[in-house]
Coordinates of N, CA and C in Angstrom, one line a residue:
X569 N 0.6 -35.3 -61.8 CA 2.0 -35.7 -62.0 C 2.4 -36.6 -60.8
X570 N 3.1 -37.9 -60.9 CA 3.4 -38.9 -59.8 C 4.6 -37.8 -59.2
X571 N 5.3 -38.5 -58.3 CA 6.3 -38.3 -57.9 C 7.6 -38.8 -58.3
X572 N 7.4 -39.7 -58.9 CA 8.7 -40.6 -59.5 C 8.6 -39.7 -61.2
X573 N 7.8 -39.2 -61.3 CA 7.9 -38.3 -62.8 C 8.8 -36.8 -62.2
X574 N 8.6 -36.3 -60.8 CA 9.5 -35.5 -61.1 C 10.6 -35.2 -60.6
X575 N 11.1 -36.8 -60.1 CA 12.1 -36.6 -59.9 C 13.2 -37.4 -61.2
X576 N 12.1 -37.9 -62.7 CA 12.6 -38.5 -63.6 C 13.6 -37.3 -64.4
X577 N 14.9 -37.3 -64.6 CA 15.6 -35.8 -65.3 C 15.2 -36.1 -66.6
X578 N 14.7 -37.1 -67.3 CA 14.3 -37.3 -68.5 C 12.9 -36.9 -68.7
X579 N 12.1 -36.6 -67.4 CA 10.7 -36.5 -67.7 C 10.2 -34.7 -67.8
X580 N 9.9 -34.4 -69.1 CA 9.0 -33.1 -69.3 C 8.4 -32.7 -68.3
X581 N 8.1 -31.5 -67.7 CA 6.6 -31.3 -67.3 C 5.8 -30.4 -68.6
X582 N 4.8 -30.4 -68.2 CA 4.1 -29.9 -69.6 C 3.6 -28.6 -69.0
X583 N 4.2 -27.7 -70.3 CA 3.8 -26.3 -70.1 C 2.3 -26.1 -69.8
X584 N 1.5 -27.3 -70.1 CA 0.0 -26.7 -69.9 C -0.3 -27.3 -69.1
X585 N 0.3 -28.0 -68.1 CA -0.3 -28.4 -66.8 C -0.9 -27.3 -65.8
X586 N -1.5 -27.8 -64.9 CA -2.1 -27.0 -63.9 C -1.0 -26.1 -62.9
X587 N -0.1 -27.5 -62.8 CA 0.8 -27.2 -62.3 C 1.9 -26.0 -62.5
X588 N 2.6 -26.2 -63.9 CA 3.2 -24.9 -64.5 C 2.2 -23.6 -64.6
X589 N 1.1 -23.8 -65.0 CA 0.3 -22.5 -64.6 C 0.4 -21.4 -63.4
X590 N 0.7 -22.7 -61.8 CA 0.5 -22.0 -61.2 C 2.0 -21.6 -60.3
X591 N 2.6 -22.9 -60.9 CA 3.9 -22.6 -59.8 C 5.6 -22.6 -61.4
X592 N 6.5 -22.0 -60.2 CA 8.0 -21.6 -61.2 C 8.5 -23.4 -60.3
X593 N 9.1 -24.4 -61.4 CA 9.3 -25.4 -60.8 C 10.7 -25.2 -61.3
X594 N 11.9 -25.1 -60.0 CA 13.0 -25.7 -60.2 C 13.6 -26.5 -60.2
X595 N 13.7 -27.4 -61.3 CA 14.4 -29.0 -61.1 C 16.2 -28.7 -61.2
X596 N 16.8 -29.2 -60.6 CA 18.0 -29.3 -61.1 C 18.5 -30.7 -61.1
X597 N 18.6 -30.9 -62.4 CA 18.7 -32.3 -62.9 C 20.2 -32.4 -63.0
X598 N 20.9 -32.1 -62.3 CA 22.5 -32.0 -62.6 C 22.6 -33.0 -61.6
X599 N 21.8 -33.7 -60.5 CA 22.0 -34.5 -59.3 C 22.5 -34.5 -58.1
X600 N 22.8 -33.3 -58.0 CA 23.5 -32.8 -56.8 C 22.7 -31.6 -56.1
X601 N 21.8 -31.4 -56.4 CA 20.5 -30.1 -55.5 C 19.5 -31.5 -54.5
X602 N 19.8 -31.0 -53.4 CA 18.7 -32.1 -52.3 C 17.4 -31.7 -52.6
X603 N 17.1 -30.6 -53.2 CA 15.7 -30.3 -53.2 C 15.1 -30.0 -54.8
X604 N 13.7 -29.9 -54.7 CA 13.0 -29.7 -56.3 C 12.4 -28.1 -55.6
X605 N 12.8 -26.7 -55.9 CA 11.7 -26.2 -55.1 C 9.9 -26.1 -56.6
X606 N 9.6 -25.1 -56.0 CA 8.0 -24.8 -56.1 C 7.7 -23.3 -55.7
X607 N 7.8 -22.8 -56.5 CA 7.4 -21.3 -55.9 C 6.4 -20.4 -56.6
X608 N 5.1 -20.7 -56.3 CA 3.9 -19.6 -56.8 C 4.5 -18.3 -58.0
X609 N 3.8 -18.5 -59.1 CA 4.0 -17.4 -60.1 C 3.6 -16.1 -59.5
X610 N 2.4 -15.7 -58.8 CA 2.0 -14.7 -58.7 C 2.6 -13.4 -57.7
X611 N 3.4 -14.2 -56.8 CA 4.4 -13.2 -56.0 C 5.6 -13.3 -56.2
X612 N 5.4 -12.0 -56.7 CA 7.1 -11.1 -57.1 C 8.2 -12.0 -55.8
X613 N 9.4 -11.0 -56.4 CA 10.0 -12.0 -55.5 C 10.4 -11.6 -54.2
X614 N 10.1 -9.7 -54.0 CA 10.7 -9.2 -52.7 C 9.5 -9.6 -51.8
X615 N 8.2 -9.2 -52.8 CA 7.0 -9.3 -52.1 C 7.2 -10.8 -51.0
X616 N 7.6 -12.0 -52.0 CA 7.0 -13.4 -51.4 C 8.4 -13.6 -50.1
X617 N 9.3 -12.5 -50.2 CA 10.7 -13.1 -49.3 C 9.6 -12.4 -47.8
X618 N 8.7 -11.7 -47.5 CA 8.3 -10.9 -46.8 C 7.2 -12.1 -46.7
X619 N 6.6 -12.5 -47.1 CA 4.9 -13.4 -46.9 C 5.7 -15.0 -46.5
X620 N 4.9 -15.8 -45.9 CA 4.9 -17.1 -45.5 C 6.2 -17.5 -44.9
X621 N 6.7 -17.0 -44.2 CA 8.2 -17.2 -44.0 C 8.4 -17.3 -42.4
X622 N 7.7 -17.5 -41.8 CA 7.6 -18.0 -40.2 C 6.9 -19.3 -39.9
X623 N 6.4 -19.8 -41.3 CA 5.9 -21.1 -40.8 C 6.8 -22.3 -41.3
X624 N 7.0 -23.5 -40.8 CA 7.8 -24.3 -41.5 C 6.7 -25.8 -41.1
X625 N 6.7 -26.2 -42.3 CA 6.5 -28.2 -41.7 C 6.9 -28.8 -42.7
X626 N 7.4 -30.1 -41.9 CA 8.3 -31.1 -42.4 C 7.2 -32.6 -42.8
X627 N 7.3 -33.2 -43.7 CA 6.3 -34.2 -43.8 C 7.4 -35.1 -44.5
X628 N 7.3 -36.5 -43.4 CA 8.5 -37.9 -43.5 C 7.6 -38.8 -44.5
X629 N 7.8 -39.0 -45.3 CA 6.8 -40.1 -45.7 C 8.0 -41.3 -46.4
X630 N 7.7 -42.7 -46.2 CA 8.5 -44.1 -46.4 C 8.2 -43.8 -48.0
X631 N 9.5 -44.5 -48.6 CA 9.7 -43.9 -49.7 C 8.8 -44.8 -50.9
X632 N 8.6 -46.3 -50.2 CA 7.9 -46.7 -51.0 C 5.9 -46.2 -51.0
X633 N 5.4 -45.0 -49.9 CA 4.4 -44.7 -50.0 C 4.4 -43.1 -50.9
X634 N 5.3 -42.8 -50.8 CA 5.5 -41.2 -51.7 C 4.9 -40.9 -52.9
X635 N 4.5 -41.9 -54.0 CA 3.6 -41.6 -55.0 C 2.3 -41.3 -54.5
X636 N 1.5 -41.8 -53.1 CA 0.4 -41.9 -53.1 C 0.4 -40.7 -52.5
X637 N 1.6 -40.3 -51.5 CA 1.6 -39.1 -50.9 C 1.5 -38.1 -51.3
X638 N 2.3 -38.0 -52.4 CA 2.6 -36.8 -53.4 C 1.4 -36.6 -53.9
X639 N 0.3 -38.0 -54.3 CA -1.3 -37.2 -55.0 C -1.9 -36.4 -54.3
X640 N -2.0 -36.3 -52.8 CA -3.0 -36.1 -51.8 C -2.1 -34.9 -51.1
X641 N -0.9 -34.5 -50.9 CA -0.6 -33.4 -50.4 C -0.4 -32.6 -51.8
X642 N 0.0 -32.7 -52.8 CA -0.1 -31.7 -53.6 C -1.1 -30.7 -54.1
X643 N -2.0 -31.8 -54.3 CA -3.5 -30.4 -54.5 C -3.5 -29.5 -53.4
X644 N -3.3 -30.2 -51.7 CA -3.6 -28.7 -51.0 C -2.4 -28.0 -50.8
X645 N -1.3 -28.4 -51.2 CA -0.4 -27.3 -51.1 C -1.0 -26.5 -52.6
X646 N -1.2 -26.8 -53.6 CA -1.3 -26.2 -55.3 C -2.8 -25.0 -54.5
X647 N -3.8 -25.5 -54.3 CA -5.0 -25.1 -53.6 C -4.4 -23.7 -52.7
X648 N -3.6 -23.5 -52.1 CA -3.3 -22.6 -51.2 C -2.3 -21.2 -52.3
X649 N -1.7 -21.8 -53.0 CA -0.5 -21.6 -53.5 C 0.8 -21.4 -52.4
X650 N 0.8 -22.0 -52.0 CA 1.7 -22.5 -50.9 C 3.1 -22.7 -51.6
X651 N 4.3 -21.9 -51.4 CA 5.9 -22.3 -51.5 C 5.8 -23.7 -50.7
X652 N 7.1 -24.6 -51.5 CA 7.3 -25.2 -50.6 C 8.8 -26.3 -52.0
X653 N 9.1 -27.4 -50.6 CA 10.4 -27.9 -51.6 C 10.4 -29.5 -51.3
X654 N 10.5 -30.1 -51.9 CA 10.6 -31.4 -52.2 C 11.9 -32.2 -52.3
X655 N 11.9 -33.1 -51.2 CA 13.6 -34.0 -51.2 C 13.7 -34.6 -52.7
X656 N 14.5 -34.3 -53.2 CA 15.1 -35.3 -54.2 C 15.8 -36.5 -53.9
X657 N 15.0 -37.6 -54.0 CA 14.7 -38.9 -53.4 C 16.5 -39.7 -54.3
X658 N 16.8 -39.0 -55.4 CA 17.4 -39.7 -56.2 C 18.9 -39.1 -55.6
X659 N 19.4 -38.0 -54.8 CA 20.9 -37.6 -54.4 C 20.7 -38.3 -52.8
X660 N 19.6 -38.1 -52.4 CA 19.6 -38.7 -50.9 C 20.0 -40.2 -51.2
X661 N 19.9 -41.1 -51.9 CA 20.5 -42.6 -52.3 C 21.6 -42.1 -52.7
X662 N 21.7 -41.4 -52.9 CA 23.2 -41.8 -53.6 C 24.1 -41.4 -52.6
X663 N 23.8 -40.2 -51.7 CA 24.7 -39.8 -50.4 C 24.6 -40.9 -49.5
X664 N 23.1 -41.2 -49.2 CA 23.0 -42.5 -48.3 C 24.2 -43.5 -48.8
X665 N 24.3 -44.3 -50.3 CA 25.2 -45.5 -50.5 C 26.4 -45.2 -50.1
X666 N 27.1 -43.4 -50.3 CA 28.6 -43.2 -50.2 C 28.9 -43.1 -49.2
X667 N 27.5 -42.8 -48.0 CA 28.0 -42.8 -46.4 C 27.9 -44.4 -46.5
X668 N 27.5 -45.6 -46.9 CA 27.4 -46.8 -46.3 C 28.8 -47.6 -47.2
X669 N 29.3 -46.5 -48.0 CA 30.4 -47.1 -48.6 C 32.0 -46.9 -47.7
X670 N 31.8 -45.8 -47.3 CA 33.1 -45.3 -46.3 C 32.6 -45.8 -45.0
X671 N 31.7 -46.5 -44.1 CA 31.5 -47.2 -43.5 C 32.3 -48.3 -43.3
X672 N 31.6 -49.0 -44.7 CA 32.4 -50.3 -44.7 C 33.6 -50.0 -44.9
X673 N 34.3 -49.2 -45.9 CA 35.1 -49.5 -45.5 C 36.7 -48.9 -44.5
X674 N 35.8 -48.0 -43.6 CA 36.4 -48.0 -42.2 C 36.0 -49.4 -40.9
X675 N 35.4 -50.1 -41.1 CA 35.1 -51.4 -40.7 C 36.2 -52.0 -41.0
X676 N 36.2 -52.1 -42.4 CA 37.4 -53.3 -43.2 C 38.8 -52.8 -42.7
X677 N 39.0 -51.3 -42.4 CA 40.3 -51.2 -41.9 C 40.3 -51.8 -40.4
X678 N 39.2 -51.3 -39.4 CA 39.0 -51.9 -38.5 C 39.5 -53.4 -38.2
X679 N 38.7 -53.9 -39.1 CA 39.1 -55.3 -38.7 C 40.8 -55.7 -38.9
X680 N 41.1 -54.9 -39.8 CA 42.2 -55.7 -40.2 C 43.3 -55.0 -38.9
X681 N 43.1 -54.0 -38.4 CA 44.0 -53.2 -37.2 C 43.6 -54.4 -36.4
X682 N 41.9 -54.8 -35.7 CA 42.0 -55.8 -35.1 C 42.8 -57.2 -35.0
X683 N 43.1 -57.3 -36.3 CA 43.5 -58.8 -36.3 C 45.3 -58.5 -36.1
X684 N 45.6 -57.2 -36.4 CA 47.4 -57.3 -36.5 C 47.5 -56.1 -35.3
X685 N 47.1 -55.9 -34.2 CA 47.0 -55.1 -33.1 C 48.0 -55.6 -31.9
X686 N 47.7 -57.1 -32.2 CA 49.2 -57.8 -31.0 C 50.6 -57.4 -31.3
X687 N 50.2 -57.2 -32.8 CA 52.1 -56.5 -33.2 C 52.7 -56.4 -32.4
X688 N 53.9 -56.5 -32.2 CA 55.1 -55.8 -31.1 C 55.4 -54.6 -32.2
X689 N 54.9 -55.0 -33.5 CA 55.3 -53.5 -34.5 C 54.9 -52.0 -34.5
X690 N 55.7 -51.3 -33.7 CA 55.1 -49.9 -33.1 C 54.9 -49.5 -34.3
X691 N 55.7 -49.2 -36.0 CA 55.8 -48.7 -36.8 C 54.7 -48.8 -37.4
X692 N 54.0 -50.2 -37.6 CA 52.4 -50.6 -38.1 C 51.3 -49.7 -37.5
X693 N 51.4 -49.7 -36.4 CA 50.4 -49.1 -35.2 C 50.3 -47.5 -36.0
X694 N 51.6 -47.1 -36.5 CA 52.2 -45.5 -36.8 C 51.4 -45.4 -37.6
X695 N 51.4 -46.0 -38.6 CA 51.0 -46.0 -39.9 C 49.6 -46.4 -40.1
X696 N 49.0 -47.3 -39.3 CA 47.3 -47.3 -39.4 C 46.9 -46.2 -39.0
X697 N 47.6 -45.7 -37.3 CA 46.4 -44.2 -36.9 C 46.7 -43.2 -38.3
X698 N 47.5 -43.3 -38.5 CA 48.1 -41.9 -39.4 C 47.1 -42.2 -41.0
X699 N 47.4 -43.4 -41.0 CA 46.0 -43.6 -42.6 C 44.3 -43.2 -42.0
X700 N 44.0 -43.9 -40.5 CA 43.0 -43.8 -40.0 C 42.5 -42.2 -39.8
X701 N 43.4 -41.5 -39.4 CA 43.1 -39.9 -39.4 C 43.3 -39.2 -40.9
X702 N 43.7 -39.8 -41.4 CA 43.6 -38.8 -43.0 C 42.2 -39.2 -43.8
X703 N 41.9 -40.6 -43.5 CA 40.1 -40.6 -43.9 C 39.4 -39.8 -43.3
X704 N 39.4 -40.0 -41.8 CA 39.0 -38.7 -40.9 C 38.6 -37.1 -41.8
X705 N 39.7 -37.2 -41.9 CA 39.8 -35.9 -42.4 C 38.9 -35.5 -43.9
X706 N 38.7 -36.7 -44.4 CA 37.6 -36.3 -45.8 C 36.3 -36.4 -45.6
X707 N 36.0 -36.6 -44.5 CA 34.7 -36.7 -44.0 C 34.1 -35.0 -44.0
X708 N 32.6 -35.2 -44.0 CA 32.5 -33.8 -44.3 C 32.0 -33.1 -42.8
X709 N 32.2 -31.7 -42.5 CA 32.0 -31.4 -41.1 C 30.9 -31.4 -40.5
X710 N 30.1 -32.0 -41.8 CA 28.2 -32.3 -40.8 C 28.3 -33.7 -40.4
X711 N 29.5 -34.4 -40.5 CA 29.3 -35.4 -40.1 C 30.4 -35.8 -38.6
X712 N 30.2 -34.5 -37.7 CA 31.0 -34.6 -36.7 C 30.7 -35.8 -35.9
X713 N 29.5 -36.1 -35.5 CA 29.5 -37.0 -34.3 C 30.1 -38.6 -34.5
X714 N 29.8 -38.9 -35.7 CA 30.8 -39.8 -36.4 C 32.1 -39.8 -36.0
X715 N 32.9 -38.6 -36.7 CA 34.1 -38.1 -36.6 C 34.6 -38.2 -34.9
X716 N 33.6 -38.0 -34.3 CA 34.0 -37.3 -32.6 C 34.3 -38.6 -32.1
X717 N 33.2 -39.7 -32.7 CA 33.1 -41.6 -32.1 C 34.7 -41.7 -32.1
X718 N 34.9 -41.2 -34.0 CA 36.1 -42.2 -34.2 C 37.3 -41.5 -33.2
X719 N 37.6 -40.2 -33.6 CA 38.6 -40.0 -32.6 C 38.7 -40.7 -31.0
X720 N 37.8 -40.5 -30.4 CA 37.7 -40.8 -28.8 C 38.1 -42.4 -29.0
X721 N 37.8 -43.1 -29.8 CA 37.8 -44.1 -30.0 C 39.5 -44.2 -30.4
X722 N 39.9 -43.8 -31.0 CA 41.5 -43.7 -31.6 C 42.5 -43.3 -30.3
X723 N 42.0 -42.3 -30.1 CA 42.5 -41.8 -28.4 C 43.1 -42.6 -27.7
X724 N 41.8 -43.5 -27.1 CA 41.8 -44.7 -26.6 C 42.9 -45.8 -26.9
X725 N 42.8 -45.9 -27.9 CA 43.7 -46.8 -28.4 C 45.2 -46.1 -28.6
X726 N 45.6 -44.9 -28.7 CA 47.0 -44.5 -29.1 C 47.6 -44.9 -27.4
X727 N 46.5 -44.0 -26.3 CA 47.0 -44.2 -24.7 C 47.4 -45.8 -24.3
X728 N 46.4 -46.6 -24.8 CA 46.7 -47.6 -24.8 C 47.9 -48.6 -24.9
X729 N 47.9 -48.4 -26.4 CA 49.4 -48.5 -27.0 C 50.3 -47.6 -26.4
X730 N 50.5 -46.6 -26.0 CA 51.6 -45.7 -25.3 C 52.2 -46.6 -23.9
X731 N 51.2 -47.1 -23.2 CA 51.8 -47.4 -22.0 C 52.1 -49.0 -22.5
X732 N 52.2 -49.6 -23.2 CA 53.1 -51.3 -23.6 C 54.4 -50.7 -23.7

C-alpha cells in the first residue's frame, strides 16, 4: 500500500491485505485526527498498554519522498509487529495554510497601522490595539511564542504612543 493510498478517505484497504491481517488500522477520515494509528491484532489491549511503551522514534521524511519511505519502513515496522502512528499529511496542510492565512493577514493589519501610525488620532491607535488583541486572543494556546512576539511587540508600541 503507497502512502498517498492511506491517506486517500476514498481509498479501501482490503480486508485480505497483509496488512489488515496483522495490524487494527485507524483511519479517521473525518480530517481533523493528526495521526493514522497501527496497532498489532495480537495484543489485547491492557497487555499491549504494559509492552513497548518506553521507546519512542520520530522519522522526518520531505513530503515529496514519503511514498518511497513508506515502502521501506513499513515492512520493518509490519516484520516486528511494532505499534506505531503516522502524520496525516492531509490536516497538517490544511493547519499549515490556516497558520499562513492568519499571518497574512496580521501583516495586512500591520501594514496598514504602519502607514496611519503618524495619526495625531489617539482614538484610531484605540481601536487597532483593541482589534489587534481580540485576534490575539483566537490564536490557539500552543501557539504562545507567536502570541508572546506580538504582545511585547504591542507593548512597545502602546508605551510609545503613551509618552506623544
Amino acid at each position: 500500500m503507497r502512502y498517498t493510498d492511506l491517506i486517500d478517505p476514498d481509498y479501501v484497504i482490503s480486508s485480505n491485505s497483509n496488512l489488515c491481517k496483522k495490524y487494527t488500522i485507524k483511519r479517521y477520515l473525518t480530517d481533523i485526527s493528526y495521526f493514522i494509528n497501527f496497532r498489532p491484532w495480537q495484543i489485547p489491549n491492557r497487555v499491549y498498554r504494559k509492552l513497548y511503551t518506553n521507546w519512542k522514534a520520530r522519522v522526518s521524511v520531505h513530503q515529496e519522498d514519503m511514498n518511497q519511505a513508506w515502502e521501506i519502513i513499513l515492512p520493518l515496522l509490519a516484520q516486528e509487529n511494532m505499534c506505531f502512528k503516522v502524520a496525516n499529511l492531509n490536516v497538517i496542510e490544511k493547519f499549515k495554510q490556516g497558520r499562513q492565512d492568519r499571518l497574512e493577514h496580521l501583516l495586512e493589519e500591520h501594514k496598514r497601522f504602519l502607514q496611519n501610525q503618524n495619526s495625531p488620532n489617539l482614538k484610531f491607535l484605540r481601536k487597532t490595539f483593541h482589534k489587534i488583541y481580540q485576534e490575539i486572543d483566537s490564536y490557539r494556546r500552543s501557539e504562545w511564542r507567536f502570541i508572546s512576539f506580538i504582545q511585547t511587540y504591542l507593548n512597545y508600541v502602546v508605551s510609545f504612543s503613551n509618552t506623544l
